[in-house]
Short mmCIF file of C-alpha atoms and ligand atoms in Angstrom, two decimals:
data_model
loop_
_atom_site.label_atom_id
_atom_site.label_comp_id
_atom_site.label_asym_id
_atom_site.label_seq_id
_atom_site.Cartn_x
_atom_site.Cartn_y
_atom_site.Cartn_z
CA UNK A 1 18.20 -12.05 19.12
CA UNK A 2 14.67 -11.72 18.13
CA UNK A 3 12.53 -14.54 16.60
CA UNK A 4 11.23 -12.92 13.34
CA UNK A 5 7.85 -11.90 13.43
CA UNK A 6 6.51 -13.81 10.52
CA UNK A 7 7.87 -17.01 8.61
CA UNK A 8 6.86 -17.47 5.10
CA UNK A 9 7.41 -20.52 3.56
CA UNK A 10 6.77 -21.49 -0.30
CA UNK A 11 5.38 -25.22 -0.95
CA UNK A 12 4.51 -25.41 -4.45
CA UNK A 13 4.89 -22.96 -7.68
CA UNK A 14 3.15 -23.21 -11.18
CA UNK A 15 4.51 -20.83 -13.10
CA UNK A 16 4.97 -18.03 -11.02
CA UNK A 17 1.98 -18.69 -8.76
CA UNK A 18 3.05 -19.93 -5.11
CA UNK A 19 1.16 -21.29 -2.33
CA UNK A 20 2.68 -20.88 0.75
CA UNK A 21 2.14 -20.71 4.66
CA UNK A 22 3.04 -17.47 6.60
CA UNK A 23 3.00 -18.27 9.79
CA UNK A 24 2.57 -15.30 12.52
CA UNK A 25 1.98 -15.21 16.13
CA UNK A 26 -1.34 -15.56 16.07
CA UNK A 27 -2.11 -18.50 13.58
CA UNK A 28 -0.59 -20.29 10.60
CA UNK A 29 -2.30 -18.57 7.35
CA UNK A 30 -2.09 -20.71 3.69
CA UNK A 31 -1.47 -18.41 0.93
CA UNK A 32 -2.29 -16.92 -1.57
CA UNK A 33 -5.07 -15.22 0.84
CA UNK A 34 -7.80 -13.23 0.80
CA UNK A 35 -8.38 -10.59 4.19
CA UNK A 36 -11.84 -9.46 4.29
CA UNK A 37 -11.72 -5.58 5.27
CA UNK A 38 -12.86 -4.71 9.49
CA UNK A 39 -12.28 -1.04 8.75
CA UNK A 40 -13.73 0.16 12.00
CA UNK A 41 -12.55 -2.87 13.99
CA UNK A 42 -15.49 -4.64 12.19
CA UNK A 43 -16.14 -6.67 9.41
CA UNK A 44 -19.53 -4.90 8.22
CA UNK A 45 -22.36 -7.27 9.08
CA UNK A 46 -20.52 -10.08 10.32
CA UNK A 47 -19.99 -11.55 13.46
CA UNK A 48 -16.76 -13.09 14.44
CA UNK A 49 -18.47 -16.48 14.92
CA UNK A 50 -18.95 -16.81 11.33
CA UNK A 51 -15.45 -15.43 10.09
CA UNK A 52 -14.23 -18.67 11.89
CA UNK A 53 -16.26 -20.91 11.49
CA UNK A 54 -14.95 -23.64 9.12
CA UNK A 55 -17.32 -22.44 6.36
CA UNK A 56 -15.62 -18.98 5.59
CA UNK A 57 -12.60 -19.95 8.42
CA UNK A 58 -11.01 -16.24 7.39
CA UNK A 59 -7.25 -16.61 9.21
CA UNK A 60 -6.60 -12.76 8.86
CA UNK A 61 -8.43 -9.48 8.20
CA UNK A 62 -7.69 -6.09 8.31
CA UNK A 63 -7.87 -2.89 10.82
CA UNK A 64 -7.76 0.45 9.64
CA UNK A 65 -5.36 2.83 11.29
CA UNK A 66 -6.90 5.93 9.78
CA UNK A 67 -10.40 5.39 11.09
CA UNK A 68 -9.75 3.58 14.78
CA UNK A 69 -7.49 6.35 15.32
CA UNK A 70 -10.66 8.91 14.97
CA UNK A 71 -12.74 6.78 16.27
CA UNK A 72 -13.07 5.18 19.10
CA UNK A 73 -9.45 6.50 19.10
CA UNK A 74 -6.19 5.19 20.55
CA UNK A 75 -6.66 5.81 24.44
CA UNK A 76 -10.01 3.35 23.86
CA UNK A 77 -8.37 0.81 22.52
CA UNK A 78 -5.35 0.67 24.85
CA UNK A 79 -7.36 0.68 28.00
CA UNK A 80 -9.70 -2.53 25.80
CA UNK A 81 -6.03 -4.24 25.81
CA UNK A 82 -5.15 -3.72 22.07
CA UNK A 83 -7.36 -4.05 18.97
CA UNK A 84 -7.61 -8.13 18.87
CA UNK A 85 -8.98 -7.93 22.92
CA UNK A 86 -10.81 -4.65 22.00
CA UNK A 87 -12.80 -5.93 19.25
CA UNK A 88 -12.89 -9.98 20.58
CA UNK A 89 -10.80 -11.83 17.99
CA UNK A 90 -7.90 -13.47 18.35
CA UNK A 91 -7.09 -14.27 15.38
CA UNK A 92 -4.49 -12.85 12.67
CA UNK A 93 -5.16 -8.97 11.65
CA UNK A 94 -3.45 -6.71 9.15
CA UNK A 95 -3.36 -3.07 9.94
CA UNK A 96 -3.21 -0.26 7.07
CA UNK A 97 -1.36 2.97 7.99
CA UNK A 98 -3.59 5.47 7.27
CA UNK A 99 -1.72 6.54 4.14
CA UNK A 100 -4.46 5.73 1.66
CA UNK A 101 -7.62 6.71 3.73
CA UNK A 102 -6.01 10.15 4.07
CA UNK A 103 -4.85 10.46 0.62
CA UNK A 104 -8.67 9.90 -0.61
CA UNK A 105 -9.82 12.76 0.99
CA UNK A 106 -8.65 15.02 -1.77
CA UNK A 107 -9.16 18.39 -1.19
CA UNK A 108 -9.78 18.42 2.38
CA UNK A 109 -6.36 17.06 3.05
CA UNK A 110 -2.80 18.88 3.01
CA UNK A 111 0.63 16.65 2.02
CA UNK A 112 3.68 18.17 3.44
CA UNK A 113 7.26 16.22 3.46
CA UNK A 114 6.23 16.39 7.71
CA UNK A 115 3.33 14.49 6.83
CA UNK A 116 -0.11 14.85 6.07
CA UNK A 117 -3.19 17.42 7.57
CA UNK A 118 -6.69 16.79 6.89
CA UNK A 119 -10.24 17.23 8.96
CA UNK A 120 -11.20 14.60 10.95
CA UNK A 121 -14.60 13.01 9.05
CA UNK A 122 -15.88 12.40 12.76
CA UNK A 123 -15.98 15.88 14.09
CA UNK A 124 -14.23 18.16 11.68
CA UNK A 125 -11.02 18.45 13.84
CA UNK A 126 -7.90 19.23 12.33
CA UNK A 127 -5.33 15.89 12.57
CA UNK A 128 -2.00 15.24 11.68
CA UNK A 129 -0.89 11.86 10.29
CA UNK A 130 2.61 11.08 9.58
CA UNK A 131 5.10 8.19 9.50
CA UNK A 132 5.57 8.43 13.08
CA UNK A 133 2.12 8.88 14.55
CA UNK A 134 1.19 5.78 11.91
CA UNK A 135 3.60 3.58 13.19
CA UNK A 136 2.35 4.78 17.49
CA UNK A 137 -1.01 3.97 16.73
CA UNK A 138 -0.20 0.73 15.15
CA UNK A 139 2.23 -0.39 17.69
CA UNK A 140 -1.02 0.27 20.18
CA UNK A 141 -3.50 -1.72 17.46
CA UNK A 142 -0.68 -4.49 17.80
CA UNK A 143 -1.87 -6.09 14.19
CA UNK A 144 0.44 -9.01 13.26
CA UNK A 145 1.45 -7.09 10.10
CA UNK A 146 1.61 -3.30 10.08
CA UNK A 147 1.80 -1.36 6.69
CA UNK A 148 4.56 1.88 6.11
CA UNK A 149 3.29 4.81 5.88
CA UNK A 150 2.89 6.12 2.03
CA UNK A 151 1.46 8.83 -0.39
CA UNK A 152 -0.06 7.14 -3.57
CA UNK A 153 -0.29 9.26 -6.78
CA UNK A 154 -3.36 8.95 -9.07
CA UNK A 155 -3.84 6.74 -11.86
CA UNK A 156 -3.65 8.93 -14.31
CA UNK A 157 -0.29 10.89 -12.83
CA UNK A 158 2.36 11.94 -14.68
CA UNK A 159 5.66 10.65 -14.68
CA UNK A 160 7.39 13.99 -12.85
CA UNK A 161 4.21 13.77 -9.91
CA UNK A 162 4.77 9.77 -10.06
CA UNK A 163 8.07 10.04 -9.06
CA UNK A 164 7.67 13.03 -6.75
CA UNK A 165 5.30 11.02 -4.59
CA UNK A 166 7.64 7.89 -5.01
CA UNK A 167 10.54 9.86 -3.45
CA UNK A 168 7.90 10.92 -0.57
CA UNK A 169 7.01 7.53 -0.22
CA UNK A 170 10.67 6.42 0.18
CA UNK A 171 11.38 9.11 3.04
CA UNK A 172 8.07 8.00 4.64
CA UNK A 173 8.72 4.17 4.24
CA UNK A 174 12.88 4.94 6.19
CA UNK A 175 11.03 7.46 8.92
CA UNK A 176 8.31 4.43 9.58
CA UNK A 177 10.58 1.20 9.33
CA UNK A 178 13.00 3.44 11.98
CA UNK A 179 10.13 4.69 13.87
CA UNK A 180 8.61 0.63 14.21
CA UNK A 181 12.28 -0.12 15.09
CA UNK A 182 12.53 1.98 17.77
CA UNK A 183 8.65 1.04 18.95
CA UNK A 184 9.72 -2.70 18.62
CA UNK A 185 12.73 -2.44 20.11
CA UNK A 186 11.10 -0.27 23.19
CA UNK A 187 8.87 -3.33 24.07
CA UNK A 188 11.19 -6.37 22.92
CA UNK A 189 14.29 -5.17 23.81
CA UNK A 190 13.11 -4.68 27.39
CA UNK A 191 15.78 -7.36 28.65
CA UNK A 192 14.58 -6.47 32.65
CA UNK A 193 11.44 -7.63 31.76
CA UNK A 194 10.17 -11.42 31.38
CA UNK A 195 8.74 -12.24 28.03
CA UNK A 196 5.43 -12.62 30.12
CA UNK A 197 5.63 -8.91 31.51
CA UNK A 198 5.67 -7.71 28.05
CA UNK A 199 2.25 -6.64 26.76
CA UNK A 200 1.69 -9.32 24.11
CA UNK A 201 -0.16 -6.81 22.05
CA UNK A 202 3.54 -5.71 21.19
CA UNK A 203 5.11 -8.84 20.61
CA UNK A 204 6.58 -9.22 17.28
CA UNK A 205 4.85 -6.82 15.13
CA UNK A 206 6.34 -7.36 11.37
CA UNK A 207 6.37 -4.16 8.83
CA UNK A 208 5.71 -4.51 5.08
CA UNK A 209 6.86 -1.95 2.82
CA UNK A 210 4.36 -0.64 -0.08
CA UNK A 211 5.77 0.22 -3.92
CA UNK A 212 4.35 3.03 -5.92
CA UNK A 213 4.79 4.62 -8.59
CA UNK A 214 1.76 4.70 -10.51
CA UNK A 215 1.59 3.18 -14.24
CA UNK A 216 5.63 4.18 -14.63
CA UNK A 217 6.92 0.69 -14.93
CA UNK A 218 10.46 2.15 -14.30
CA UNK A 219 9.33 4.18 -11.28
CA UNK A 220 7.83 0.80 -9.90
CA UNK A 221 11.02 -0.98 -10.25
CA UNK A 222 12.92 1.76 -9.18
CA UNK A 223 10.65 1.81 -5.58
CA UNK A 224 10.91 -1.87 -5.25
CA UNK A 225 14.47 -1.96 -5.16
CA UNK A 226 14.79 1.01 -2.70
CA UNK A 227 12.29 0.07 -0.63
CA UNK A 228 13.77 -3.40 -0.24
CA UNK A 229 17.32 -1.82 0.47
CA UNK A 230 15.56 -0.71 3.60
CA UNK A 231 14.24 -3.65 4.45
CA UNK A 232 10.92 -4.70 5.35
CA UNK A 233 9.43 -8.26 6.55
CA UNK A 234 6.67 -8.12 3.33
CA UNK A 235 6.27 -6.12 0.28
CA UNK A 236 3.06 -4.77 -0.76
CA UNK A 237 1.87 -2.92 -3.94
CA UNK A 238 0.28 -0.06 -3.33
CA UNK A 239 -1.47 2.69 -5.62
CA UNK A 240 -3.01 0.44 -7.82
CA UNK A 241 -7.43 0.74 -8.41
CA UNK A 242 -7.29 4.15 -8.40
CA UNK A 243 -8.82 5.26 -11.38
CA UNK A 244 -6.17 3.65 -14.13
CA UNK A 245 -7.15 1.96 -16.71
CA UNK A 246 -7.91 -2.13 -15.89
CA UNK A 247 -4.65 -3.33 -18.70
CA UNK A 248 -2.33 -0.73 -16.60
CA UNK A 249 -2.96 -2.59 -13.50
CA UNK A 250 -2.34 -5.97 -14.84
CA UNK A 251 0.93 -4.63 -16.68
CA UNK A 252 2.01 -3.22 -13.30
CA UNK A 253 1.51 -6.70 -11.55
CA UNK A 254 3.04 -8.71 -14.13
CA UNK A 255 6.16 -6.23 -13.98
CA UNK A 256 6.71 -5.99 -10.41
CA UNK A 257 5.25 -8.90 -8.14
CA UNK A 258 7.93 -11.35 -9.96
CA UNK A 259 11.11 -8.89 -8.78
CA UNK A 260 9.21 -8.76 -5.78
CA UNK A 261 12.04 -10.79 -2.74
CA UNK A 262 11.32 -14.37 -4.00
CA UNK A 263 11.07 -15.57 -0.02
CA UNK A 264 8.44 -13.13 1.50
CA UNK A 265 5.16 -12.62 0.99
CA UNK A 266 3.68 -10.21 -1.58
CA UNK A 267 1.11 -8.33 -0.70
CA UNK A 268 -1.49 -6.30 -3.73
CA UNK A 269 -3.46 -3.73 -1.75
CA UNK A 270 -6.99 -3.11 -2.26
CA UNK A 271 -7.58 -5.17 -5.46
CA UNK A 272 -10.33 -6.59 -6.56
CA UNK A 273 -12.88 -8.94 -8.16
CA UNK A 274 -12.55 -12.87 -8.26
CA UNK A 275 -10.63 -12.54 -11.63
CA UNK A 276 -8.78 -10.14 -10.80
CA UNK A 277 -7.42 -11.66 -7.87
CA UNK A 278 -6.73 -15.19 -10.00
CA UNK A 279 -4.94 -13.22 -12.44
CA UNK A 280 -2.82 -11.64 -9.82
CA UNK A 281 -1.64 -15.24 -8.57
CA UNK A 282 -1.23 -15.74 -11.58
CA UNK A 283 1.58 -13.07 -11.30
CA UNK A 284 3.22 -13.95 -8.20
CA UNK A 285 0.99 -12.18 -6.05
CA UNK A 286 0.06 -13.92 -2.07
CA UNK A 287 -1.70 -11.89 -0.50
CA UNK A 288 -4.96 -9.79 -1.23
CA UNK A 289 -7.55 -7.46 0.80
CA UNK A 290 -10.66 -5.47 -0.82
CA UNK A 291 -13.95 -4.11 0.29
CA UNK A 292 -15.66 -5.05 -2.76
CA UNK A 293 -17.57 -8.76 -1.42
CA UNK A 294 -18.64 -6.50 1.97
CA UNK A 295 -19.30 -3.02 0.12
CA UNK A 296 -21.09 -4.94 -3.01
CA UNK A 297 -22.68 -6.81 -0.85
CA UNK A 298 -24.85 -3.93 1.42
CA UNK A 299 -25.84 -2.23 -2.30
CA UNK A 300 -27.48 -5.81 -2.78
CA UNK A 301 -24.36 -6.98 -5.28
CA UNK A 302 -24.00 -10.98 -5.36
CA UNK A 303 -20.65 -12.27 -6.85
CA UNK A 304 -21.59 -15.66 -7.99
CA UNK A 305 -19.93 -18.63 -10.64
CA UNK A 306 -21.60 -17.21 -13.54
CA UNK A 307 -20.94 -13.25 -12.70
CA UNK A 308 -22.28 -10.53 -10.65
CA UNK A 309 -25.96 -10.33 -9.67
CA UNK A 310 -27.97 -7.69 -8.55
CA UNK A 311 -30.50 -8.74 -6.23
CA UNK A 312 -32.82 -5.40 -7.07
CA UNK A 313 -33.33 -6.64 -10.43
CA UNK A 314 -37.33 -7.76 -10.71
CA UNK A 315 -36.21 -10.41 -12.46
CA UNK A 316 -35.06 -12.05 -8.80
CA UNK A 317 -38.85 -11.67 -7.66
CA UNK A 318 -39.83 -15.35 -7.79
CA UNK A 319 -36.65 -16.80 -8.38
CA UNK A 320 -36.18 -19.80 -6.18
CA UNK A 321 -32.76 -20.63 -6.83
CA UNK A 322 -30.23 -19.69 -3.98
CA UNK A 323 -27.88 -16.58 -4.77
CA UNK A 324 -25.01 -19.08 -6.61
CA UNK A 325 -26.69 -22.47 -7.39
CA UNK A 326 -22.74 -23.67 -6.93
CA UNK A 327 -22.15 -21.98 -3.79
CA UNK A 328 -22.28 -24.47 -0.54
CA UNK A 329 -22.51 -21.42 1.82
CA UNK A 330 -25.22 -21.70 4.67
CA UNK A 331 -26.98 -18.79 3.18
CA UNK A 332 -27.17 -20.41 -0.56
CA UNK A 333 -27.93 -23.61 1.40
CA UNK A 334 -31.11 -22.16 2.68
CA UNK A 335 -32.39 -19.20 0.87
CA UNK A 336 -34.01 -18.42 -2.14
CA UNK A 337 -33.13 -14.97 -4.45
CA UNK A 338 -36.65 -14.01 -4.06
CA UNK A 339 -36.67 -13.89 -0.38
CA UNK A 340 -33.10 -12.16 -0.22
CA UNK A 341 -34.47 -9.62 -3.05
CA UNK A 342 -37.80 -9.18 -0.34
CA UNK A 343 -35.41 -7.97 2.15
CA UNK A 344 -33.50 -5.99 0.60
CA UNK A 345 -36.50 -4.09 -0.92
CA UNK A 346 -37.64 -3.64 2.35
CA UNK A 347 -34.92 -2.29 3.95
CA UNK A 348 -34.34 -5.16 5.99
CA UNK A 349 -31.20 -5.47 7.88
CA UNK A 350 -30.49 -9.04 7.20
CA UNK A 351 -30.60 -8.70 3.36
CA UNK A 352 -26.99 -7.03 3.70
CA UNK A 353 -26.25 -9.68 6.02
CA UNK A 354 -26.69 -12.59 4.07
CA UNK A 355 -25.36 -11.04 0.94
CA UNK A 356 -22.38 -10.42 2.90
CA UNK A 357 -21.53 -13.60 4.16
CA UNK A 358 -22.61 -15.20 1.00
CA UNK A 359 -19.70 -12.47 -1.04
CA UNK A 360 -17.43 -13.17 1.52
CA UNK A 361 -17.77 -17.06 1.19
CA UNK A 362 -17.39 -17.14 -2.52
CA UNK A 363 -14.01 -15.02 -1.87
CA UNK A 364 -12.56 -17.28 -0.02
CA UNK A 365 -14.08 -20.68 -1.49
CA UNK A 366 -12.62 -19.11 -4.65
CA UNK A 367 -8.84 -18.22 -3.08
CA UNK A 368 -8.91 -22.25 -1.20
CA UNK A 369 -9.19 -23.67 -4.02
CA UNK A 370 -6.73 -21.58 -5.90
CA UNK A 371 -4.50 -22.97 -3.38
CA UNK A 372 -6.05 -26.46 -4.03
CA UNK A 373 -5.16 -25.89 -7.36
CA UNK A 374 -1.46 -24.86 -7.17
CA UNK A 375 -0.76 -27.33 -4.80
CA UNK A 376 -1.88 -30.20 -7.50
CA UNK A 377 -0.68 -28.40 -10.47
CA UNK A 378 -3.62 -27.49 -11.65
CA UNK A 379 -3.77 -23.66 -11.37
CA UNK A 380 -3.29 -23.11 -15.22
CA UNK A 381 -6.41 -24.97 -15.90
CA UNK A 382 -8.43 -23.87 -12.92
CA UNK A 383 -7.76 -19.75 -14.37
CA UNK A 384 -8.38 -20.56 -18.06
CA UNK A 385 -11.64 -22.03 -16.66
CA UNK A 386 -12.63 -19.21 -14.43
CA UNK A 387 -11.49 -16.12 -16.15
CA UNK A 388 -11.15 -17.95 -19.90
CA UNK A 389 -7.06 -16.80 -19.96
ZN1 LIG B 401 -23.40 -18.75 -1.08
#
């Protein structure tokens, strides 16, 4: 019998926001939690040191299938030992499955029911991604969570394409959870081997499932409840920031992340700002990844108490305060807007740096004491003062 990969335990509701503890091989992570994005097996302009350290102390981020798999590629990263010895962290990591990166390539991609065919971005080489190969290279990444295989449709899609890349999405999410099984079972199942002969990369993988179906409320409800009949560890929503209208989103969350299985974690991909990510508690939702503190943060973007700032501005020029004067992160601790704003105008490396790790710190200051605030009943009052709701 086989010790389930993850445990997920709720210990306090208000309304329907939960904090809980999900607890995976590698570390014990509080929810609701934010994963800042490593899409190349790095988080941009960050060293691991300071993703641990207690300041930001991020339990989990993310690898992306997609772009590891081009690049270095899998044969690299078996030989490193797996992604977590490959890239030197041992904590938690989430991988995507590809599904999404190769999706956004539009034109240059073709979906067939086999899977899908695009152009490699690296060298122009024609790939092939499909449930299969998605669920091989993330067996070899050896995440703690891996992500199904899935098509998304566009925002703005109507309900006969919706539900034509739902049913895709379905096929996909059976062909992945049996091609994990059989990957799991390959390594786990081994019963000549001692648990210590195993590769530990492979150890107890779990697989979350991802809903779609666009705005269609029904088509949503109809993918959760197939996609839990096959059975997955976590539940994600998928599909959702792509170019829909900001109410559709919200009406989508509020629908779905409360039928979502009461007793696992819930998962809203790619989403978003600080208020959008308290709103989404707000809804049920646990668990939350986006590029937008890292991204924002190398165009010279500061997400601060009172609102986004641009460092560019010339109104930053002599402005002594730090980036957020409520932020307690080293970087607001010791610099000033108008030296940040010098950097960035010229060119310097560090200006992304610091506005990264100061993004990044707000994120997860924000999402702790979320949890702070659910925990002591106080969630309800800590949203209507952040996002005025
Ligand atoms: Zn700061």
């Amino acid at each position: 019998m086989l010790t389930p990969p993850v445990n997920f335990e709720i210990q306090a509701t208000e309304g329907q926001a939960r904090a809980a503890v999900l607890t995976t091989r590698r570390g014990v992570i509080e929810t609701p939690v934010f994963m800042p994005v490593g899409t190349a097996g790095t988080v941009k302009g960050m060293r691991f040191e300071e993703l641990e350290s207690p300041e930001l102390d991020a339990r989990i981020i993310l690898g992306n299938t997609y772009h590891l798999w081009l690049r270095p590629g899998i044969e690299t990263i078996r030989a490193g030992g797996g992604l977590h010895k490959f890239i030197g962290w041992e904590r938690a990591m989430l991988t995507d499955s590809g599904g999404f990166q190769v999706w956004s390539l539009g034109a240059l991609r073709k979906i067939t029911e086999a899977g899908t065919e695009f152009r490699s971005h690296v060298d122009g080489s024609l790939c092939f991604l499909s449930p299969e190969v998605s669920m091989e290279v993330q067996a070899t990444l050896g995440a703690e969570i891996a992500m199904v295989f899935d098509e998304c449709a566009p925002g703005e899609a109507t309900l006969d394409e919706a539900r034509r890349s739902m049913e895709l999405t379905l096929r996909w999410a059976q062909r992945s959870k049996d091609a994990f099984d059989r990957l799991q079972s390959e390594v786990l199942g081994d019963e000549t081997k001692t648990k210590d002969q195993r590769p530990k990369t492979d150890l107890g993988q779990a697989l979350f499932g991802i809903i779609q179906g666009a705005g269609h409320l029904d088509l949503r409800r109809e993918s959760l409840e197939r996609t839990v009949e096959i059975g997955f560890d976590g539940y994600a929503i998928g599909g959702l920031s792509v170019g829909e209208e900001k109410h559709v989103m919200m009406d989508v969350i509020e629908d779905i992340a409360p039928r979502m299985p009461d007793d696992q974690p819930r998962y809203l991909m790619g989403v978003g700002t600080p208020e959008d990510l308290i709103e989404a508690v707000a809804r049920g939702v646990d668990m939350f990844d986006c590029v937008l503190p890292t991204r924002n943060g190398r165009n010279g973007q500061a997400f601060t108490a009172r609102g986004k700032l641009n460092i560019k501005n010339a109104r930053y020029a002599l402005d002594q305060n730090p980036l957020d004067e409520f932020c307690s992160c080293s970087v607001c601790r010791r610099h000033t807007r108008a030296f940040i704003r010098h950097l960035y105008q010229s060119g310097e490396m560090l200006a992304s740096m610091l506005l990264t790790h100061h993004n990044l710190a707000f994120f997860l200051d924000t999402m702790k004491r979320v949890r702070q605030a659910i925990r002591s009943d106080q969630f309800a009052k800590f949203r209507r003062d952040y996002t005025g709701s």
